[in-house]
Coordinates of C-alpha atoms in Angstrom, one line a residue:
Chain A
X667 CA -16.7 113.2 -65.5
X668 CA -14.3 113.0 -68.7
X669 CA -15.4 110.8 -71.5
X670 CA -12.2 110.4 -73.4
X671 CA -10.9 113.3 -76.2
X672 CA -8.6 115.5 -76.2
X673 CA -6.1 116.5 -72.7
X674 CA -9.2 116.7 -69.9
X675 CA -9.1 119.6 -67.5
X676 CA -8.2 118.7 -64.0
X677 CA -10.4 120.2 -61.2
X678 CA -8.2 119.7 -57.1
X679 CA -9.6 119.8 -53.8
X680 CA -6.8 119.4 -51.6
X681 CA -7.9 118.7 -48.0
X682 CA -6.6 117.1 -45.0
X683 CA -10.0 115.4 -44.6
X684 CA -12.9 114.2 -42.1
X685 CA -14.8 116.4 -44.8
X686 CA -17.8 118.5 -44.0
X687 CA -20.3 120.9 -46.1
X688 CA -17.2 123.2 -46.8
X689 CA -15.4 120.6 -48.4
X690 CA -18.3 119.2 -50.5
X691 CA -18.6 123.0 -51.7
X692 CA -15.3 123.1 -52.8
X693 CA -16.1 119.4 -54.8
X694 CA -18.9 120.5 -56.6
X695 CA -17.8 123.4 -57.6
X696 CA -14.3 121.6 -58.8
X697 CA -17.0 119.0 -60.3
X698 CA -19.0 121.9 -62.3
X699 CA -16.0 123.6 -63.9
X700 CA -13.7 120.2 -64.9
X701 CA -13.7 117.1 -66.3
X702 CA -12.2 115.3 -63.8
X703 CA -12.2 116.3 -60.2
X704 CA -9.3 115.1 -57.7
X705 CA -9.2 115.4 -53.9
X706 CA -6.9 114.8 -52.0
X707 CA -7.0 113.8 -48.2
X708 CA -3.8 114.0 -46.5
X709 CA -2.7 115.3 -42.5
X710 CA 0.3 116.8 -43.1
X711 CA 2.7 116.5 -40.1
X712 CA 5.1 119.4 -41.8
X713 CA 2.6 122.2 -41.3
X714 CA 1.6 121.2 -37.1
X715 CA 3.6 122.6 -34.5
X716 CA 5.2 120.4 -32.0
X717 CA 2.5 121.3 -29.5
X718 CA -0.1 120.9 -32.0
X719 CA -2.9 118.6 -32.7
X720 CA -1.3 116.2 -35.8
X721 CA -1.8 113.2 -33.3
X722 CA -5.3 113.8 -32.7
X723 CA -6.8 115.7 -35.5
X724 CA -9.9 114.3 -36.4
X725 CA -9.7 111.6 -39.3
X726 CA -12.8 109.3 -41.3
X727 CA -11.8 107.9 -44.0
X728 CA -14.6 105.8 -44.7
X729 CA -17.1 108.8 -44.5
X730 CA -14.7 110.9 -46.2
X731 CA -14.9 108.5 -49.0
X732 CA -18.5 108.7 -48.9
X733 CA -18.8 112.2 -49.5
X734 CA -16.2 112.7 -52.1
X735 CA -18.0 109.7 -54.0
X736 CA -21.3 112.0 -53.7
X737 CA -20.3 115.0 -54.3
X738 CA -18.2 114.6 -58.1
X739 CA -15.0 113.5 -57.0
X740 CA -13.8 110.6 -59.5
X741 CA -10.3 110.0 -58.0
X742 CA -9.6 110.3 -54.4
X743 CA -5.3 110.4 -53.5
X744 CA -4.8 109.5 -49.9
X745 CA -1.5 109.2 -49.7
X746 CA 0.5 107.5 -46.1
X747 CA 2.9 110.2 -44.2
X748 CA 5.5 107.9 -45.5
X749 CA 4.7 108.1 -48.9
X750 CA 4.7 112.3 -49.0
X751 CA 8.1 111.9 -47.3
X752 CA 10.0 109.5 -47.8
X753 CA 13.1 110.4 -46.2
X754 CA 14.2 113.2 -44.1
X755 CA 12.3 116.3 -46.1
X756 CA 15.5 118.5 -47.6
X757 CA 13.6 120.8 -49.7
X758 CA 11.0 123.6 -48.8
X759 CA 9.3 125.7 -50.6
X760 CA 8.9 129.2 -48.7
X761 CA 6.9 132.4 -48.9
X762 CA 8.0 135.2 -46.9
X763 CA 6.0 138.6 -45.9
X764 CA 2.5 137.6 -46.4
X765 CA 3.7 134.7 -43.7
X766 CA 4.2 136.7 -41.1
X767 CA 1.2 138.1 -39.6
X768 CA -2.1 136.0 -38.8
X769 CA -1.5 132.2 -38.6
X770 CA 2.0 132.9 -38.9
X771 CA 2.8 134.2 -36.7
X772 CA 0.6 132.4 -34.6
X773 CA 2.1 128.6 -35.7
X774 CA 5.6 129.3 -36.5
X775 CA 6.6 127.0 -39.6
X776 CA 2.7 126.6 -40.4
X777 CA 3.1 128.1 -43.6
X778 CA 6.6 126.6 -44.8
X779 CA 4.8 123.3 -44.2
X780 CA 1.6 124.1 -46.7
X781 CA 3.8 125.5 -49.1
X782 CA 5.9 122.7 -49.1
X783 CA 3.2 120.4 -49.8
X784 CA 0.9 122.2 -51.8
X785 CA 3.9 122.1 -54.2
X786 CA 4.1 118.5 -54.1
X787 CA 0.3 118.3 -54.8
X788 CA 0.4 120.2 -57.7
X789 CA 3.4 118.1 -58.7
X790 CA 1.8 115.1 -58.3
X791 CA -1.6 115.5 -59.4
X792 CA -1.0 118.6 -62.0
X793 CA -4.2 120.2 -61.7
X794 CA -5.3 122.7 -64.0
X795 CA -7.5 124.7 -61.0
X796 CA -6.8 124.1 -57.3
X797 CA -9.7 125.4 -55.1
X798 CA -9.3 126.6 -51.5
X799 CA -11.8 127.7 -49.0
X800 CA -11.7 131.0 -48.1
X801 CA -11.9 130.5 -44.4
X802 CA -8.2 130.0 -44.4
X803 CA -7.9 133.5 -46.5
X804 CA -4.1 134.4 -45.2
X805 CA -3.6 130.4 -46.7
X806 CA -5.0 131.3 -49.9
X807 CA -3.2 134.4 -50.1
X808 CA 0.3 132.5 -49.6
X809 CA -0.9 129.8 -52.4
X810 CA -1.8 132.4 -54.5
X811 CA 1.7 134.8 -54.2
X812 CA 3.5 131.1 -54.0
X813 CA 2.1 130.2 -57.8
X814 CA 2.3 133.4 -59.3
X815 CA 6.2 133.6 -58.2
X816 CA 6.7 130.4 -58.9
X817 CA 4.8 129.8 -62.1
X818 CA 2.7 127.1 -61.3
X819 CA 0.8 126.4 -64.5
X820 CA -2.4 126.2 -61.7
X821 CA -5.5 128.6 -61.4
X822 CA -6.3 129.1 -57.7
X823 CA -10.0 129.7 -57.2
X824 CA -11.2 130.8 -53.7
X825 CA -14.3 129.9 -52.7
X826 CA -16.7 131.4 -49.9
X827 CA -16.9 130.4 -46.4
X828 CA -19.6 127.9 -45.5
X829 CA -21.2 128.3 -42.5
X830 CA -23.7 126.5 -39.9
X831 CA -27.3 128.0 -40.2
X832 CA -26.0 130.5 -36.7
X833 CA -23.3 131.8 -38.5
X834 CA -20.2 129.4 -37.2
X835 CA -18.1 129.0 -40.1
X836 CA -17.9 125.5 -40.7
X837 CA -14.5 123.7 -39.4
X838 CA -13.1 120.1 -39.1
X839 CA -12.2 121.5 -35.4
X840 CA -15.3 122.5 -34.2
X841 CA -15.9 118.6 -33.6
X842 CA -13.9 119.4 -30.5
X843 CA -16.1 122.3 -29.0
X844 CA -18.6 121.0 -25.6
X845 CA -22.1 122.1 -25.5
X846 CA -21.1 125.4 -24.0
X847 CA -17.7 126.1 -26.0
X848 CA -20.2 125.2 -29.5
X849 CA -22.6 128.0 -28.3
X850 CA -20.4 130.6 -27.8
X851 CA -18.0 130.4 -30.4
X852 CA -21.0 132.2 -32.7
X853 CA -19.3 135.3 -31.5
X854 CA -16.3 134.8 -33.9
X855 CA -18.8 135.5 -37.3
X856 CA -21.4 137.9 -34.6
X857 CA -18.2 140.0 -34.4
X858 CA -18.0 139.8 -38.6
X859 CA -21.4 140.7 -39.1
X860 CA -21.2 143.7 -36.4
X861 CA -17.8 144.6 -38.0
X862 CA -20.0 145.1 -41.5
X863 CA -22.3 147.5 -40.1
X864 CA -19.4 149.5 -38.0
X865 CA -17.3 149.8 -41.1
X866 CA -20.0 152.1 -42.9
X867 CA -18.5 155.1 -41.0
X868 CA -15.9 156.5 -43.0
X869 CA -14.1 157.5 -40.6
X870 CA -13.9 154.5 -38.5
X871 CA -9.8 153.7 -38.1
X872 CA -8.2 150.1 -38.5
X873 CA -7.4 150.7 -34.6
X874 CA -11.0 151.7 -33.6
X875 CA -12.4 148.5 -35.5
X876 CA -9.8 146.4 -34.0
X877 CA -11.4 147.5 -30.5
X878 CA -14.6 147.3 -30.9
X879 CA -14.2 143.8 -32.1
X880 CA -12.1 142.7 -29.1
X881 CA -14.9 143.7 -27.4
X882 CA -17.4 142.0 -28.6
X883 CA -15.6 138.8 -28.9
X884 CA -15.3 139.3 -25.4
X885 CA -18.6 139.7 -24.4
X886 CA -18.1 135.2 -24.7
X887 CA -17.1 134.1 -21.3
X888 CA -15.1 131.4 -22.7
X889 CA -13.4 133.0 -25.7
X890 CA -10.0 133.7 -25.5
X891 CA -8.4 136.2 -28.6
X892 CA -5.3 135.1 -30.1
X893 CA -5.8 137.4 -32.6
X894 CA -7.6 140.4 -34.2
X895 CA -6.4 141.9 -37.1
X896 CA -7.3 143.8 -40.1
X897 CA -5.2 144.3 -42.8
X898 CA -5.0 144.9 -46.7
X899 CA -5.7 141.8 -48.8
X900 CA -4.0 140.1 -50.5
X901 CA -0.5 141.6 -49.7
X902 CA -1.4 141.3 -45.5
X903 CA 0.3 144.4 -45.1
X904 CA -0.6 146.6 -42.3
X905 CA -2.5 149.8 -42.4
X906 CA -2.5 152.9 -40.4
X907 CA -3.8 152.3 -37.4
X908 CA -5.4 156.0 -36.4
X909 CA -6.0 157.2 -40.4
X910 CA -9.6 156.2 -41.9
X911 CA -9.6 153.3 -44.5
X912 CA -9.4 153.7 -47.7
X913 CA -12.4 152.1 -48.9
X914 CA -12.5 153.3 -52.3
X915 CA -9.0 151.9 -53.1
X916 CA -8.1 149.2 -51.3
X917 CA -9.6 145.9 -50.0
X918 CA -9.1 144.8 -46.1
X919 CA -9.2 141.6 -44.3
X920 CA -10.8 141.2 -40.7
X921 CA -9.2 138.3 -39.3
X922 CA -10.1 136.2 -36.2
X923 CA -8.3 133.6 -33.8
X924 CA -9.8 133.0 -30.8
X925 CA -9.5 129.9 -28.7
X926 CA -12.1 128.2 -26.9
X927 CA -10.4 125.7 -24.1
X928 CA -7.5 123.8 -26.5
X929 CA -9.1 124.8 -29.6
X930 CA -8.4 127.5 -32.1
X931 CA -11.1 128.5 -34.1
X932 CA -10.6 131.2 -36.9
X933 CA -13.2 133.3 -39.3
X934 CA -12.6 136.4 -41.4
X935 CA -14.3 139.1 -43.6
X936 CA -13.2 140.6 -46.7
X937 CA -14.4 144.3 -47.4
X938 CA -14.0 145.1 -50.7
X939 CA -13.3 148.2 -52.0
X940 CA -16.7 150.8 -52.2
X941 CA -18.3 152.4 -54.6
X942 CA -17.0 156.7 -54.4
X943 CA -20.8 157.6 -53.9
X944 CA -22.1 154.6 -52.5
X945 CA -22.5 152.7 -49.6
X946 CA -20.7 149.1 -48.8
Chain B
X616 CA 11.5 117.6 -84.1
X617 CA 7.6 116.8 -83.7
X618 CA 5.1 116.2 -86.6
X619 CA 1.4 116.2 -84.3
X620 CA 0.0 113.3 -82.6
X621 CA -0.4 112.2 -79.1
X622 CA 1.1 114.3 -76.3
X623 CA 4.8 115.6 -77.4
X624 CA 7.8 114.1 -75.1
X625 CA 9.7 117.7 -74.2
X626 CA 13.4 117.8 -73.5
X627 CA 14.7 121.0 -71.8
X628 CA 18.3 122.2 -71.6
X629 CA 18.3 125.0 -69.0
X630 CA 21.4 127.6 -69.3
X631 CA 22.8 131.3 -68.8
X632 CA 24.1 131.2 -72.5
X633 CA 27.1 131.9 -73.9
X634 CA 27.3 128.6 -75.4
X635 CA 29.9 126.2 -75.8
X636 CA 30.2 122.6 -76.8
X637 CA 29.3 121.2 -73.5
X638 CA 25.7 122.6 -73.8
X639 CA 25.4 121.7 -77.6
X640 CA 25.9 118.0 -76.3
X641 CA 22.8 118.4 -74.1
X642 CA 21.3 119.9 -77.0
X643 CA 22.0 117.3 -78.9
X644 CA 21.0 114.3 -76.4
X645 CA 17.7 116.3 -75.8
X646 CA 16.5 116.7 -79.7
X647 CA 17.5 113.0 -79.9
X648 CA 15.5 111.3 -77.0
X649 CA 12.4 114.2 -77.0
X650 CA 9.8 115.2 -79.9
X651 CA 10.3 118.5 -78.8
X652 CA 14.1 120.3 -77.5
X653 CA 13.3 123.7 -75.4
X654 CA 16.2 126.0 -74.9
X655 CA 16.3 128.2 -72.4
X656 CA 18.8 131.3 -71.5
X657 CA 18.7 133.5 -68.7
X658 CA 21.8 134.8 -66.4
X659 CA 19.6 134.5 -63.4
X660 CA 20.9 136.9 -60.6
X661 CA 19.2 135.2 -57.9
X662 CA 22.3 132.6 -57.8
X663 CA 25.2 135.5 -58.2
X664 CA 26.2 136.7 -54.9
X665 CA 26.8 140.7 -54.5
X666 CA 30.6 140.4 -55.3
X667 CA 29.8 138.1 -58.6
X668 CA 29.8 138.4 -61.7
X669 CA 26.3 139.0 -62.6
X670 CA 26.9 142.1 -64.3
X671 CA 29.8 141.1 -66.5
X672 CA 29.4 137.5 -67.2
X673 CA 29.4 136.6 -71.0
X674 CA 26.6 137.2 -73.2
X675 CA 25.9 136.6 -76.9
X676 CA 22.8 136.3 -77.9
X677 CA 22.7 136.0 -81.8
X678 CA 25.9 133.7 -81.5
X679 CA 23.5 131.2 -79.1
X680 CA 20.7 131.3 -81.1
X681 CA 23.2 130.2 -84.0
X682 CA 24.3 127.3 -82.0
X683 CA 20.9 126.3 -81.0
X684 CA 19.3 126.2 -84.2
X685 CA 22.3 124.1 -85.2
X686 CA 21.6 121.3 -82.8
X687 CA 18.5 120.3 -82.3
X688 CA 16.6 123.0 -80.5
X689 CA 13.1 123.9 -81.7
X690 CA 12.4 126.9 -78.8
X691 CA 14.8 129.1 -77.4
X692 CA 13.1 130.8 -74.2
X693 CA 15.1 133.6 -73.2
X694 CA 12.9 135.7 -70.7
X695 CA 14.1 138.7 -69.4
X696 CA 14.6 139.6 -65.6
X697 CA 11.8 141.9 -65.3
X698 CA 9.7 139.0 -66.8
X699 CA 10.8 136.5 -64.6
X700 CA 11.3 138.5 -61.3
X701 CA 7.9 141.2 -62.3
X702 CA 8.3 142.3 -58.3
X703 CA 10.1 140.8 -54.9
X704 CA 10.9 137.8 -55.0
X705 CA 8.9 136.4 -51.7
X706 CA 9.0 132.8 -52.8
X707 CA 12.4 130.5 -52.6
X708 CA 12.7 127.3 -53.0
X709 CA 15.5 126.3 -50.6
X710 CA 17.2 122.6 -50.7
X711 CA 19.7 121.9 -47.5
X712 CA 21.9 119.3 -46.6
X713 CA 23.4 119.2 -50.3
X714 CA 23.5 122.4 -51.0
X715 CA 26.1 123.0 -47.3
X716 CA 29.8 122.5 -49.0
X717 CA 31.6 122.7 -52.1
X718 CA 30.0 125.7 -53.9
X719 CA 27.2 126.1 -51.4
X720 CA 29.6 127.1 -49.1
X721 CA 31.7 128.7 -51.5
X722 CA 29.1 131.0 -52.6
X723 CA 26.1 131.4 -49.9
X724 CA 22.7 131.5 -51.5
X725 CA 23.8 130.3 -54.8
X726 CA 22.1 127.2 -54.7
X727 CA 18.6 129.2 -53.5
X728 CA 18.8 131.0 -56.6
X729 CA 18.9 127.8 -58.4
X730 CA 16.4 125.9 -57.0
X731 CA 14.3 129.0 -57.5
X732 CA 15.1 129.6 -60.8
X733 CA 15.1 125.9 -61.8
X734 CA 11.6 125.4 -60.5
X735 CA 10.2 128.5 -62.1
X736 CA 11.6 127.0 -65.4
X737 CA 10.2 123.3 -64.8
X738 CA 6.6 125.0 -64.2
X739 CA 6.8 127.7 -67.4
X740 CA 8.3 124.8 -69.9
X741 CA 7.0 121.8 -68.3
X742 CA 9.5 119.4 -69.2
X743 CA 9.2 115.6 -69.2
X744 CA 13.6 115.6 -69.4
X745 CA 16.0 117.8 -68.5
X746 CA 19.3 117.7 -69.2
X747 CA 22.3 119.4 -67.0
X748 CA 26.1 118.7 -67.3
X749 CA 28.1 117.2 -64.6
X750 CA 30.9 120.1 -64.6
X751 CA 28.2 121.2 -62.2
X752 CA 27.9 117.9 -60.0
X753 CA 26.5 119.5 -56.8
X754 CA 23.9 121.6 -59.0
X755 CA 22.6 117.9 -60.4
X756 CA 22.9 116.8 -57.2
X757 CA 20.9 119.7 -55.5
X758 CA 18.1 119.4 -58.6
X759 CA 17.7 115.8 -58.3
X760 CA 17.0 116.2 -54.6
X761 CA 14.7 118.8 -55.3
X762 CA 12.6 116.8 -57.5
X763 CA 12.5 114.0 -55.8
X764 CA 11.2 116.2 -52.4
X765 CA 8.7 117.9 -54.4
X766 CA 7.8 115.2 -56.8
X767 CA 8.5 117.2 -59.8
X768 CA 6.9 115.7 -63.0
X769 CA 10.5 115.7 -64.4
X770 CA 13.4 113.1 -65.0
X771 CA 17.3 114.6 -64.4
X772 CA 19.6 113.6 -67.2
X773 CA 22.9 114.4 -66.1
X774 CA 25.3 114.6 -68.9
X775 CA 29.4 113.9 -69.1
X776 CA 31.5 116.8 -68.9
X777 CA 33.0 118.6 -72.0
X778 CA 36.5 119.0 -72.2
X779 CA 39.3 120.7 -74.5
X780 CA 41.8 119.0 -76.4
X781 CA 44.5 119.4 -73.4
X782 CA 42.0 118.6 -71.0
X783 CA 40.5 122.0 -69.2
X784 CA 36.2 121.5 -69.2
X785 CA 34.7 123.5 -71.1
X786 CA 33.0 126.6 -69.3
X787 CA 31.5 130.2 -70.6
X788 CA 34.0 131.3 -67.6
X789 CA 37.0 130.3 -69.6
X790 CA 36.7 133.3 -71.8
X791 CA 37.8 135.5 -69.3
X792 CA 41.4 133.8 -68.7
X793 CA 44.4 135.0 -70.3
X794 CA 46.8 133.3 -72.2
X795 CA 49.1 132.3 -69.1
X796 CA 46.3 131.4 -66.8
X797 CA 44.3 129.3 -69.9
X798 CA 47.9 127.5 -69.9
X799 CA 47.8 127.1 -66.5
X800 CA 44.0 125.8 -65.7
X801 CA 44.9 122.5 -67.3
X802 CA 45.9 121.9 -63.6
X803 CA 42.5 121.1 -62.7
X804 CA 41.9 118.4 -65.4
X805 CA 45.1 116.7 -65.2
X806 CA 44.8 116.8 -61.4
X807 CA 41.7 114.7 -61.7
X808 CA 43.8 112.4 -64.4
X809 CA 46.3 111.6 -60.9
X810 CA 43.6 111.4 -58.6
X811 CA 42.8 108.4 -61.1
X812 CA 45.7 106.6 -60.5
X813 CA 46.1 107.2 -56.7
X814 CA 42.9 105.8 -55.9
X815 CA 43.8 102.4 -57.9
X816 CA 46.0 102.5 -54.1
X817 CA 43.3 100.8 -51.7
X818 CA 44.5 101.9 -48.8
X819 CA 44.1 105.3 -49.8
X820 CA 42.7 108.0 -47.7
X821 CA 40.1 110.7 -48.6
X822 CA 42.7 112.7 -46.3
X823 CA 45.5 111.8 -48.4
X824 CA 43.5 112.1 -51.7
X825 CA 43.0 115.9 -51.2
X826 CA 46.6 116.8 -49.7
X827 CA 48.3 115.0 -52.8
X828 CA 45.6 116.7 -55.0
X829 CA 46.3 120.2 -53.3
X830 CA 49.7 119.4 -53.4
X831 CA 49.4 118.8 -57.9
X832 CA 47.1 121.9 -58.3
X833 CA 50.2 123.8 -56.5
X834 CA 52.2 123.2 -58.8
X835 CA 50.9 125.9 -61.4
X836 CA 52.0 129.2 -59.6
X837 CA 48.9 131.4 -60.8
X838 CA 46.5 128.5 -59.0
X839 CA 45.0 129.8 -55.8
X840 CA 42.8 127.0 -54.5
X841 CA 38.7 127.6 -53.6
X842 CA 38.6 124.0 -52.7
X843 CA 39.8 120.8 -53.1
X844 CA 37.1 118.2 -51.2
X845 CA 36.3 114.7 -52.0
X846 CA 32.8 113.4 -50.6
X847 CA 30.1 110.4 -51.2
X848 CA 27.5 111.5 -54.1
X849 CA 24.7 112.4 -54.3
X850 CA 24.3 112.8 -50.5
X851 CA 27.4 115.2 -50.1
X852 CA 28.2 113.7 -46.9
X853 CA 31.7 114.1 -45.6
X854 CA 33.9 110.5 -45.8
X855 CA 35.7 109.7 -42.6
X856 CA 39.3 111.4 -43.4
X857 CA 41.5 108.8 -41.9
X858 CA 40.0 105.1 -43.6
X859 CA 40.5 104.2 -46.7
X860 CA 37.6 104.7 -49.3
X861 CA 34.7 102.1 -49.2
X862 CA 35.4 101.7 -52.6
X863 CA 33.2 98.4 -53.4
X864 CA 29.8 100.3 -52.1
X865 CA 30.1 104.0 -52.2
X866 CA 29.9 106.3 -55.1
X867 CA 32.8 109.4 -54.1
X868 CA 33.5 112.8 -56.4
X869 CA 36.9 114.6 -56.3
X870 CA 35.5 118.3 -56.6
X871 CA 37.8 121.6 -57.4
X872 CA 37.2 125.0 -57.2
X873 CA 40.4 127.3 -58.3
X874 CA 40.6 130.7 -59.2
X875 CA 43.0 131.7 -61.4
X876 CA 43.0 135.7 -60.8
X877 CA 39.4 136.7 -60.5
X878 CA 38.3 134.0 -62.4
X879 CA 37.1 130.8 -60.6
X880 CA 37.0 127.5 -62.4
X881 CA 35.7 124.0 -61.7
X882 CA 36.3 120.7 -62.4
X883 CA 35.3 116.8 -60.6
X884 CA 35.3 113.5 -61.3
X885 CA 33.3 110.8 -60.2
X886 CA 34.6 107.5 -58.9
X887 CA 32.2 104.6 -59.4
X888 CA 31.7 101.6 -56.7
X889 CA 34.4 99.1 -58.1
X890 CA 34.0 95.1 -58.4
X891 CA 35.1 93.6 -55.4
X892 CA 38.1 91.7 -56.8
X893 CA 38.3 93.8 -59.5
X894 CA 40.2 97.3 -60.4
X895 CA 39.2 100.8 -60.8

């Protein structure tokens, strides 16, 4: 909290809300490293599909307001759809290349829509650091390639993945998994955490890891891949498929979307690059 | 010029350089309503198409920085391409609507570059005014859209036009004409002077506005019309060609584009609503 003096430093959470432990990470950390700490809660229609779930993504603004107020947030912007766009929206702000795989290309226009209002965020609440869960990594790559080309006086900070005590990575969407779906979908970070320990033979290829972790996802009765993909990070280029990585060199992404009935759940794991001699 | 205190108040003048009286004015405006005036020059060749002149449009750098320090300015930022492109350019910042006729259809991409470029400058400088000259009505018209869709922290000051003894607005383009054409392009200019009087004429068409406008820029044999369009401002939006101007509610701009031999010139002037029993 600021006490007056010179130009305070501006910590920013931007979320589209019903908040969990993720969130609240991303707060106190905001909280530790400011002197004033800003979330913002906002669904925004410009980054759903058509056939997406704007409508009935899950929203609780009095709990939301709750956790913000107990986790170091001072000043909460919750802004109306008609207040972020006034009028028909004229201007976007778009990122190309490190768009295209992942997310999206799996929800066309996704990322034109959080680029778009990420800049009027930072606009309107001119944060000094901006932090971003790393769940959505291929979103905090695109934030990150969208500031540094556009020189947005902001520091991105990633921050790790939160995750239930079985591993699910923790999700404003996984309010919509049944009994059964909520169960299964521990395969998504199972997969990760198997992926770790296959990607200590060096000569495991990006297509051999992609396989094996098809499979095991899988193995879930009711999991249904829309994605697995590894790829460099942060560029989200593709490597060769049949050639060993290059651990020493370069740092990869493992990326998951994988649907359980109507909803999409996703997960990752960064490897970072290896010691010459040593082991991950 | 600022002494310390609170917060300064910073007034930017973006331009390409090669400067003339028109952008001394915004210098000039900008050093007297801000604590600080910023400066900047860069030919950016994001907004020159592949046949443009990019490569050979005026420069003079120790002349500029002359005229600066002359009026007003207290930081010139004149970056060069490397260090504002460092690699691909992945982000654009893309405005429709505004940005379809006149020069945006004139010169595709132009006004990509611009918004680009302008926002890159808004986020290194951060500006609380910036100042641009009318000459260029659909660029203050595209960058005031722009900032209002992404909130920008920034007010638009647009500024009159800047004009020669006989007329012709001043331009770093108007270097490159020769003695016949320079005595020619007054055309444009007093074009816009007859345009004046016709539209004292309420039953005047936007139809009939542009042919007897066509019809005066004809007159000087080296003219070879770009365009000749009138339209409501800021929105851009085409007029209905056959009724006469709604002249008591609607702001209208008379815009030109001629080239005279490779060298393409612009010029527009603004007609303001009128009183209802009043005159122009």
């Amino acid at each position: 909290m600021w006490s007056g003096g010179s130009k305070p430093r501006i910590g920013f959470v931007p979320t589209m809300g019903y908040l969990h432990e993720g969130h609240a990470s991303l707060m106190r950390q905001a909280a530790a490293e400011n002197d004033i700490t800003v979330l913002s809660i906002f669904v925004n229609p410009l980054q759903f599909g058509p056939n997406e779930d704007f409508e009935t993504y899950p929203r609780n603004e009095q709990r939301d307001l709750s956790i913000a107020a107990e986790n170091g947030v001072d000043l909460v912007f919750m802004p109306s759809v008609s207040e972020m766009y006034p009028r028909k929206v004229l201007t976007k702000v778009l990122v190309s290349d490190v768009t295209d795989r992942l997310c999206g290309a799996s929800r066309p226009g996704h990322f034109d829509g959080v680029g778009t209002v990420v800049s009027k965020l930072f606009h309107l609440v001119q944060p000094d650091r901006a932090y971003f869960g790393m769940k959505d990594a291929q979103q905090v790559a695109v934030i990150q390639q969208m500031t540094d080309d556009l020189n947005f006086p902001v520091t991105i900070v990633p921050c790790p993945i939160v995750r239930e005590p079985d591993g699910l990575a923790l999700s404003s969407r996984n309010v919509y998994l049944n009994a059964e779906q909520r169960a299964q979908a521990v395969v998504l970070s199972s997969s990760l955490a198997k992926a770790r320990e296959w990607m200590k033979d060096a000569s495991l290829t990006p297509a051999a890891l992609v396989n094996k972790v098809r499979a095991a996802i899988s193995e879930a009765p009711l999991a249904n891949i829309d994605y697995v993909e590894v790829l460099e990070y942060p560029a989200l280029a593709t490597p060769e498929a049949e050639a060993p990585f290059h651990r020493t060199q370069q740092r990869y992404i493992l990326a998951l979307a994988v649907k359980f009935g109507a909803t999409r759940l996703i997960d990752n794991e960064l490897f970072e690059p290896v010691e010459v001699n040593g082991n991950v």
